[in-house]
Short mmCIF file of N, CA and C in Angstrom, two decimals:
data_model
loop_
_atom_site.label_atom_id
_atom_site.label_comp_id
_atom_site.label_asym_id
_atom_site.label_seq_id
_atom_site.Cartn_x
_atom_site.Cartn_y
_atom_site.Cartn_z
N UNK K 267 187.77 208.77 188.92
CA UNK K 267 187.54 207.91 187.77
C UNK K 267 187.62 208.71 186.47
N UNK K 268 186.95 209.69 186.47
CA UNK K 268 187.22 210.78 185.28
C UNK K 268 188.56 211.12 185.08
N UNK K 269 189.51 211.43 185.99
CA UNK K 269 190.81 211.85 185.38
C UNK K 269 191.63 210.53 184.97
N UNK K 270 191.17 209.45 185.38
CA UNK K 270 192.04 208.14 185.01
C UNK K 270 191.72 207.92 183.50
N UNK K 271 189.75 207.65 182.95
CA UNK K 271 189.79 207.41 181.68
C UNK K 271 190.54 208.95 180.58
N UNK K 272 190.70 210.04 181.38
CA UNK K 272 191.33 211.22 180.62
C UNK K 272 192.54 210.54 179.96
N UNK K 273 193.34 210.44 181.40
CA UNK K 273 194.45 209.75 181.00
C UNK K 273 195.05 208.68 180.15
N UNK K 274 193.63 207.91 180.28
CA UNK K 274 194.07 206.53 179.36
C UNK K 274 193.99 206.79 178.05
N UNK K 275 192.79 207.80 177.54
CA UNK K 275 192.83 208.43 176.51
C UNK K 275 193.46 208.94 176.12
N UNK K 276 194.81 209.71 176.45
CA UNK K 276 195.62 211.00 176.10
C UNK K 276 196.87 209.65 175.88
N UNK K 277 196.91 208.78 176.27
CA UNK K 277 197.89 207.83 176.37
C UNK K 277 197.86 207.11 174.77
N UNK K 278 196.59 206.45 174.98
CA UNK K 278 195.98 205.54 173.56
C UNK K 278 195.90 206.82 172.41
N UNK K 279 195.63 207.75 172.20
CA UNK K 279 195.77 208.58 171.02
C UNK K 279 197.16 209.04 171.11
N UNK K 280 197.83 209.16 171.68
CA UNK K 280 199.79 209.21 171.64
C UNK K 280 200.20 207.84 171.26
N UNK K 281 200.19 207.18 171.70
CA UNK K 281 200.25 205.56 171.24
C UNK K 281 200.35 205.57 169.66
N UNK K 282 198.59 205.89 169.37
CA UNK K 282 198.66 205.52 168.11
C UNK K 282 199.21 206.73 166.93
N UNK K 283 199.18 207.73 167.96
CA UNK K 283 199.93 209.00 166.81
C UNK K 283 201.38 208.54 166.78
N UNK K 284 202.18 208.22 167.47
CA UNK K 284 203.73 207.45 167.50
C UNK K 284 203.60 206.31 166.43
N UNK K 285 202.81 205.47 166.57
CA UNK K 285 202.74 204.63 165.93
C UNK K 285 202.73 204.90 163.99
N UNK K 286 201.71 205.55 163.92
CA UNK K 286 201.47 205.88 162.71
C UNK K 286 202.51 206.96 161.98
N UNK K 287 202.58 207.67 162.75
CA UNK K 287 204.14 208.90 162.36
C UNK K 287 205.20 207.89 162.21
N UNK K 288 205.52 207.10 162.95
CA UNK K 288 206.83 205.92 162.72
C UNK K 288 207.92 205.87 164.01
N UNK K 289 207.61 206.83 164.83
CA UNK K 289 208.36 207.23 165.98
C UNK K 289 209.79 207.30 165.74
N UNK K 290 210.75 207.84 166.17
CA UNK K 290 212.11 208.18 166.17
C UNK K 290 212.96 207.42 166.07
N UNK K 291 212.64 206.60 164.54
CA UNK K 291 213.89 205.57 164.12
C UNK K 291 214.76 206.24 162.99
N UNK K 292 213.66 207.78 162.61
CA UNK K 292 214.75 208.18 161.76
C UNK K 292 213.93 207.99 160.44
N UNK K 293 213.08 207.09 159.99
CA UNK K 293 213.04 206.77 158.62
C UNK K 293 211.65 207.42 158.36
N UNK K 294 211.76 208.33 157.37
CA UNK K 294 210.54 208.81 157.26
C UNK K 294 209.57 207.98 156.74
N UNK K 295 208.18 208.05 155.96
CA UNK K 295 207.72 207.71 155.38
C UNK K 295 207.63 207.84 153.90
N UNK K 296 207.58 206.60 153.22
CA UNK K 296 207.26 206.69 151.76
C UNK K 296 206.50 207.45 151.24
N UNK K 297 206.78 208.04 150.26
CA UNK K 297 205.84 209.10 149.46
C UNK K 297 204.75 208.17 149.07
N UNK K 298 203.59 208.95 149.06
CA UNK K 298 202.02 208.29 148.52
C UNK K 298 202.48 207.97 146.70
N UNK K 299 202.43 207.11 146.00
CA UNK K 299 202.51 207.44 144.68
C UNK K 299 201.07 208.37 144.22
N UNK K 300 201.58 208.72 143.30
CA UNK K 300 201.13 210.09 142.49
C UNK K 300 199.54 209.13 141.81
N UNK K 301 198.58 209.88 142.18
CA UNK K 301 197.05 209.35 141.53
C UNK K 301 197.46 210.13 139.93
N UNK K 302 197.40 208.69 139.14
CA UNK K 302 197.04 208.74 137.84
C UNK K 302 196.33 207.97 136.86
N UNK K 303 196.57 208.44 136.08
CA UNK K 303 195.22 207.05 135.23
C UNK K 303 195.68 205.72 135.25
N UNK K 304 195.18 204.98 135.65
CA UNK K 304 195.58 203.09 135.92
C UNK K 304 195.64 202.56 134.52
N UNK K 305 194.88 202.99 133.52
CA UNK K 305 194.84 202.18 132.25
C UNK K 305 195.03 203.13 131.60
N UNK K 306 196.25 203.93 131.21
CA UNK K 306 196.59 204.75 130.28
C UNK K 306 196.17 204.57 128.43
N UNK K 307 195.96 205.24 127.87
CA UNK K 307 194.96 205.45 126.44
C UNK K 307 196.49 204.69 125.29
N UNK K 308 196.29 203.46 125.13
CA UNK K 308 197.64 202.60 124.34
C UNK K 308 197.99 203.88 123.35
N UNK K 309 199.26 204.19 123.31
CA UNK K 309 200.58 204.89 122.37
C UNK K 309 200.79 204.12 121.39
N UNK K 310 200.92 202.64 121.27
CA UNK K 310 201.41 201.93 120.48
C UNK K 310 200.75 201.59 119.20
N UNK K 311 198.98 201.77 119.67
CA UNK K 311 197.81 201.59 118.49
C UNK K 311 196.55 202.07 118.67
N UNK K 312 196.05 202.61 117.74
CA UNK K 312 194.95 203.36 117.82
C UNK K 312 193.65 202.71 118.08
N UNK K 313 193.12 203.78 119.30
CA UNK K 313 192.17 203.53 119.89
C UNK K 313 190.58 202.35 119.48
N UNK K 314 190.30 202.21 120.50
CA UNK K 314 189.10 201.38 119.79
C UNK K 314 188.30 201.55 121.11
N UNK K 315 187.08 200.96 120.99
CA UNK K 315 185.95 201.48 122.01
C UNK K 315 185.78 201.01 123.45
N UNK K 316 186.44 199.87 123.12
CA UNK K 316 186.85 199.41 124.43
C UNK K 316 187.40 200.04 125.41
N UNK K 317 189.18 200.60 124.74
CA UNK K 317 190.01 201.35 125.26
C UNK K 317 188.94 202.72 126.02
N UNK K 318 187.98 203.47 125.19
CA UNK K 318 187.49 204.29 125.26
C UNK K 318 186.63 204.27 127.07
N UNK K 319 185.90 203.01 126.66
CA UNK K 319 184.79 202.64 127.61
C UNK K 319 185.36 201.91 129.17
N UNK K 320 186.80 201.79 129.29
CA UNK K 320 187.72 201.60 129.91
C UNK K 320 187.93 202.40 130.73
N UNK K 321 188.14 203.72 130.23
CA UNK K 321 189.14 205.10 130.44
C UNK K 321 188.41 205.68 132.00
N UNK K 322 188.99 205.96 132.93
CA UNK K 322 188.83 206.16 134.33
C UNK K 322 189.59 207.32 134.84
N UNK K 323 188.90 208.31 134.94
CA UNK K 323 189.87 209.51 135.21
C UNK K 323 190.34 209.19 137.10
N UNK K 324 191.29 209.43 137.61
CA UNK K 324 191.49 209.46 138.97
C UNK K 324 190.81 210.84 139.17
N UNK K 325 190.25 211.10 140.92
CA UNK K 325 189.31 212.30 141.10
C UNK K 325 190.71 213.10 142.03
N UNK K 326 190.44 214.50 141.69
CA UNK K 326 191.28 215.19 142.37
C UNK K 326 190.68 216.03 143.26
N UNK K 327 190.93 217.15 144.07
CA UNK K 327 190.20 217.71 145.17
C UNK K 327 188.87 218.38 144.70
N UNK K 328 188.97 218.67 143.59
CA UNK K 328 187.48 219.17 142.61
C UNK K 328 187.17 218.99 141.54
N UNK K 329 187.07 217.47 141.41
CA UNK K 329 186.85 217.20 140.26
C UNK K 329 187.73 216.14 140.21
N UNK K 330 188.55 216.03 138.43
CA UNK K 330 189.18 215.40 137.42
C UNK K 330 190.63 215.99 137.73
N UNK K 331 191.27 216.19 137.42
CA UNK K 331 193.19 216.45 136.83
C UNK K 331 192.51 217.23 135.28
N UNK K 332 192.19 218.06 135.22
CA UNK K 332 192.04 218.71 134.10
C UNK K 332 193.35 218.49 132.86
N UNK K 333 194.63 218.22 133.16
CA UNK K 333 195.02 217.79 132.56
C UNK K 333 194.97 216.62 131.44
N UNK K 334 194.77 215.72 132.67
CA UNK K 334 194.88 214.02 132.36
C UNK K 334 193.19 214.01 131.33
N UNK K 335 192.66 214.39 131.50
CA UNK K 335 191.01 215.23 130.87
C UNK K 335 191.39 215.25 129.42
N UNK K 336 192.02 216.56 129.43
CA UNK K 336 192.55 217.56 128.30
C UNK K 336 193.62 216.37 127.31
N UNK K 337 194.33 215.80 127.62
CA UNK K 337 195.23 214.71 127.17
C UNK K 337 194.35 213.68 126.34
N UNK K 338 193.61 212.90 126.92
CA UNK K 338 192.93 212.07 126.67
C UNK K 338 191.66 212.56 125.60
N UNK K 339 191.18 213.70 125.70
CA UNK K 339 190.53 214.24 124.71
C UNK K 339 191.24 215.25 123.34
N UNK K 340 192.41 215.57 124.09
CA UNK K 340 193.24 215.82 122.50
C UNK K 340 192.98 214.58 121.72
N UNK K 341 194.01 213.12 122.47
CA UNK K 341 194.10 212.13 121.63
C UNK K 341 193.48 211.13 121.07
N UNK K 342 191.78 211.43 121.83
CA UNK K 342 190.57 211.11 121.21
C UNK K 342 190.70 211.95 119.78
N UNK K 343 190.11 213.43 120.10
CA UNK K 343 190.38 214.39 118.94
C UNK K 343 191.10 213.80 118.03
N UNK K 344 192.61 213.61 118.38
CA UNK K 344 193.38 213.68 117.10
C UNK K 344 193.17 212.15 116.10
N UNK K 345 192.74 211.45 116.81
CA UNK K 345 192.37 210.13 116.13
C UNK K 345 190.88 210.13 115.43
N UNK K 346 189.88 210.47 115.81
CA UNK K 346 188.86 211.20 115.32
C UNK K 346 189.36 211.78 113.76
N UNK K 347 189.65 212.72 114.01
CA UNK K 347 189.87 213.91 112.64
C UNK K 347 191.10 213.01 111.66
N UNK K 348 192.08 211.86 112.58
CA UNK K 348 192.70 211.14 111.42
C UNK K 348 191.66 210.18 110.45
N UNK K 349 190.82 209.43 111.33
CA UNK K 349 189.99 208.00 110.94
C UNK K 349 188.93 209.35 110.01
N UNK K 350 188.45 210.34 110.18
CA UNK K 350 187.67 211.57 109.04
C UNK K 350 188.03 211.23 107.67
N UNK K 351 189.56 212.14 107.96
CA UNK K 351 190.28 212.05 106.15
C UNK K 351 190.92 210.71 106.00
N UNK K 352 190.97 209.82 106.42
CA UNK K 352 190.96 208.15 105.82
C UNK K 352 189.53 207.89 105.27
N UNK K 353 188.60 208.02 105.70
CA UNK K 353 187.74 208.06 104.94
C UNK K 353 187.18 209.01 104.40
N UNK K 354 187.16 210.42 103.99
CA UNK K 354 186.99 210.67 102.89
C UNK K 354 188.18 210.59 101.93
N UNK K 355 189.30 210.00 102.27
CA UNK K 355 190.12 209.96 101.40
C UNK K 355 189.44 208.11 100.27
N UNK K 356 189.21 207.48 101.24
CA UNK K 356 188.58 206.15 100.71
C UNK K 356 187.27 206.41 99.90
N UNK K 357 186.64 207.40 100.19
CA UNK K 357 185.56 207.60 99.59
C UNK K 357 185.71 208.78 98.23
N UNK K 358 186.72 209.26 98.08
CA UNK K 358 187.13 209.97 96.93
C UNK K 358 187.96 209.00 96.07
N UNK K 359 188.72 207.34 96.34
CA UNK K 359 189.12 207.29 95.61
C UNK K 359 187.69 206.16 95.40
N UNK K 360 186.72 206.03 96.07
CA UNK K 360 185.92 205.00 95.18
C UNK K 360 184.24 205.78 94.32
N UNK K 361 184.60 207.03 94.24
CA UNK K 361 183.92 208.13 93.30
C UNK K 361 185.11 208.20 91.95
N UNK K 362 186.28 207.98 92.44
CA UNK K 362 186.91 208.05 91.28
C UNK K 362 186.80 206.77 90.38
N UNK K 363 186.61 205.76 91.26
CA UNK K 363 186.71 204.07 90.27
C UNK K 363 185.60 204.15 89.83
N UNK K 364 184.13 204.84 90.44
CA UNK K 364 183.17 204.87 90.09
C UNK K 364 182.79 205.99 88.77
N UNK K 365 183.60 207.15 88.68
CA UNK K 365 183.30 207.71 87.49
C UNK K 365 184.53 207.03 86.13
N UNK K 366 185.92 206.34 86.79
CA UNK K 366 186.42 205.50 85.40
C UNK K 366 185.64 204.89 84.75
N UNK K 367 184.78 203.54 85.67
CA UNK K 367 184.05 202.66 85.25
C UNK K 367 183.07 203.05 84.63
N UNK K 368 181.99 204.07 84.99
CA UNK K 368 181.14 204.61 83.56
C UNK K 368 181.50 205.41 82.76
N UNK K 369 183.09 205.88 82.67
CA UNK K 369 183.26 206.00 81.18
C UNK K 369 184.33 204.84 80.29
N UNK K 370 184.34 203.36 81.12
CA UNK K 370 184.80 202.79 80.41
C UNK K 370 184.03 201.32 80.81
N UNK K 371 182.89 201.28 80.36
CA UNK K 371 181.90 199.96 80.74
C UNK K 371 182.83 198.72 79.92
N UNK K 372 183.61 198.41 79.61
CA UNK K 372 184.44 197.53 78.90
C UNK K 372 185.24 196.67 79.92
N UNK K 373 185.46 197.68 81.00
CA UNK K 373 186.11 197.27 82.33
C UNK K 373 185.21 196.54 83.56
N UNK K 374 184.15 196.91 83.14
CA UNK K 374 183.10 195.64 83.74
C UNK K 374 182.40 194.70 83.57
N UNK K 375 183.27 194.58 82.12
CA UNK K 375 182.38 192.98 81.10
C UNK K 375 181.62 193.26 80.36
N UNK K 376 181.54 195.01 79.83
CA UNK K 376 181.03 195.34 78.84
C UNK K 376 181.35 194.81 78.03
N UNK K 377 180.57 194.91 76.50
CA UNK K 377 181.04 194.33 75.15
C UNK K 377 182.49 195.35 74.59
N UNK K 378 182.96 194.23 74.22
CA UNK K 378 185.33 194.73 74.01
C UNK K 378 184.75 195.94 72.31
N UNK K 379 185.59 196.27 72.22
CA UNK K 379 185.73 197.25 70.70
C UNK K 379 185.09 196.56 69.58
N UNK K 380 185.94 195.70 69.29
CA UNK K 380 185.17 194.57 67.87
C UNK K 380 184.15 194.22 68.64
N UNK K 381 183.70 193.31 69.49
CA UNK K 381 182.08 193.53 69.44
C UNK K 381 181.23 194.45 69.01
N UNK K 382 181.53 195.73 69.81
CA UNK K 382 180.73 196.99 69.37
C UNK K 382 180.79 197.62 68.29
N UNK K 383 181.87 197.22 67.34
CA UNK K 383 181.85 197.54 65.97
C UNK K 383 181.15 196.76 65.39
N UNK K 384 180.95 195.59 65.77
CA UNK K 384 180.08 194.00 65.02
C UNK K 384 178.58 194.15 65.27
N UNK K 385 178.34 194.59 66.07
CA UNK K 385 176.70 194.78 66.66
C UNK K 385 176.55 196.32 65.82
N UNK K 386 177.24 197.44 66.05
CA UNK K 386 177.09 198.61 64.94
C UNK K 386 176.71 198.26 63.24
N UNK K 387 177.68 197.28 63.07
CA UNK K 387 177.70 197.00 61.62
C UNK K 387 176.28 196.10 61.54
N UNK K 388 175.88 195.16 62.15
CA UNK K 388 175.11 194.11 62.19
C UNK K 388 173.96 195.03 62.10
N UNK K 389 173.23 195.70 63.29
CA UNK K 389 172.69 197.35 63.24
C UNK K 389 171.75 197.80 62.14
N UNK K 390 173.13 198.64 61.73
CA UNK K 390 173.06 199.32 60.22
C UNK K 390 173.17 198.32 59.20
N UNK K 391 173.21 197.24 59.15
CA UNK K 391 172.90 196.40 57.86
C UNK K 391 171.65 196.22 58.14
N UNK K 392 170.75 195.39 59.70
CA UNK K 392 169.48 195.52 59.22
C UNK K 392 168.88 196.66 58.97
N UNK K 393 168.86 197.39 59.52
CA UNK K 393 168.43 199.62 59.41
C UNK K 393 168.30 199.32 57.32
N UNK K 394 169.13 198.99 56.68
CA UNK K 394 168.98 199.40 55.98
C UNK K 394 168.29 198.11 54.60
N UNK K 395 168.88 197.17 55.15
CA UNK K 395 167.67 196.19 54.51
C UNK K 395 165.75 196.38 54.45
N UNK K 396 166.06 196.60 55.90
CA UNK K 396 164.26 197.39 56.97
C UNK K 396 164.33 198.57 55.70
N UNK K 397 164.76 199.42 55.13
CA UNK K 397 164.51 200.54 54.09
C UNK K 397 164.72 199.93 52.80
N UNK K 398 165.26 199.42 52.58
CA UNK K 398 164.63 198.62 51.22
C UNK K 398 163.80 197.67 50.82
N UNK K 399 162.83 197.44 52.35
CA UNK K 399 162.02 196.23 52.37
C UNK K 399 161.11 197.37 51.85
N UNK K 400 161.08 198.25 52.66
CA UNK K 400 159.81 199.38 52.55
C UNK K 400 160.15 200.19 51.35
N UNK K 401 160.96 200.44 50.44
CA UNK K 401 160.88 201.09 49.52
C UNK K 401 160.12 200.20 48.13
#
């Protein structure tokens, strides 16, 4: 009885090793496709948090693809340090509207030239009536 289930065993694991190899028709097997990132980081437009919170590294025998890693955190990086100087570039030109405008309060509904000559004059006419009341 022992050498029969041997046998049936040595039979059923040949079986299924033929089976799975493809046995001698000639045609090998298809290559595995290549593990890579399923939702690649969009080329076409810059990132947003979604994309970010998305991002799924495939695992390799230790770890990550240090590559696919390194890629994805350059082009974090490089979008980072662009969206930086867009805004301090936005924020230097609204220090600049902000120092025009207090040296030209006229541009924000200040009183125009002839006003401020009319209120000067108006001013110094009472200033000096007020000194001849008192003299």
């Amino acid at each position: 009885m022992f050498w029969f289930l041997l046998i049936a065993l040595v039979v059923v694991v040949a079986g299924v090793t033929l089976a799975v190899v493809g046995g001698d028709d000639g045609v090998a097997l298809p290559e595995a496709p290549r593990d890579g990132l399923r939702d690649p980081l969009p080329p076409s437009r810059p990132l947003n948090r979604a994309d970010v919170e998305a991002l799924r590294f495939p695992l390799a025998a230790r770890g990550y693809r240090m590559s696919e890693v390194d890629d994805a955190l350059a082009r974090l990086g490089a979008e980072l340090a662009e969206r930086d100087a867009r805004i301090a570039e936005l924020e230097a030109a609204r220090a600049g509207e902000q120092a025009s405008a207090l040296a030209a309060p006229e541009l924000l509904g200040g009183p125009a030239d002839g006003e401020r000559e009319a209120r000067r004059g108006a001013r110094d006419s009472a200033a000096v009536r007020s000194e001849e009341t008192q003299s």
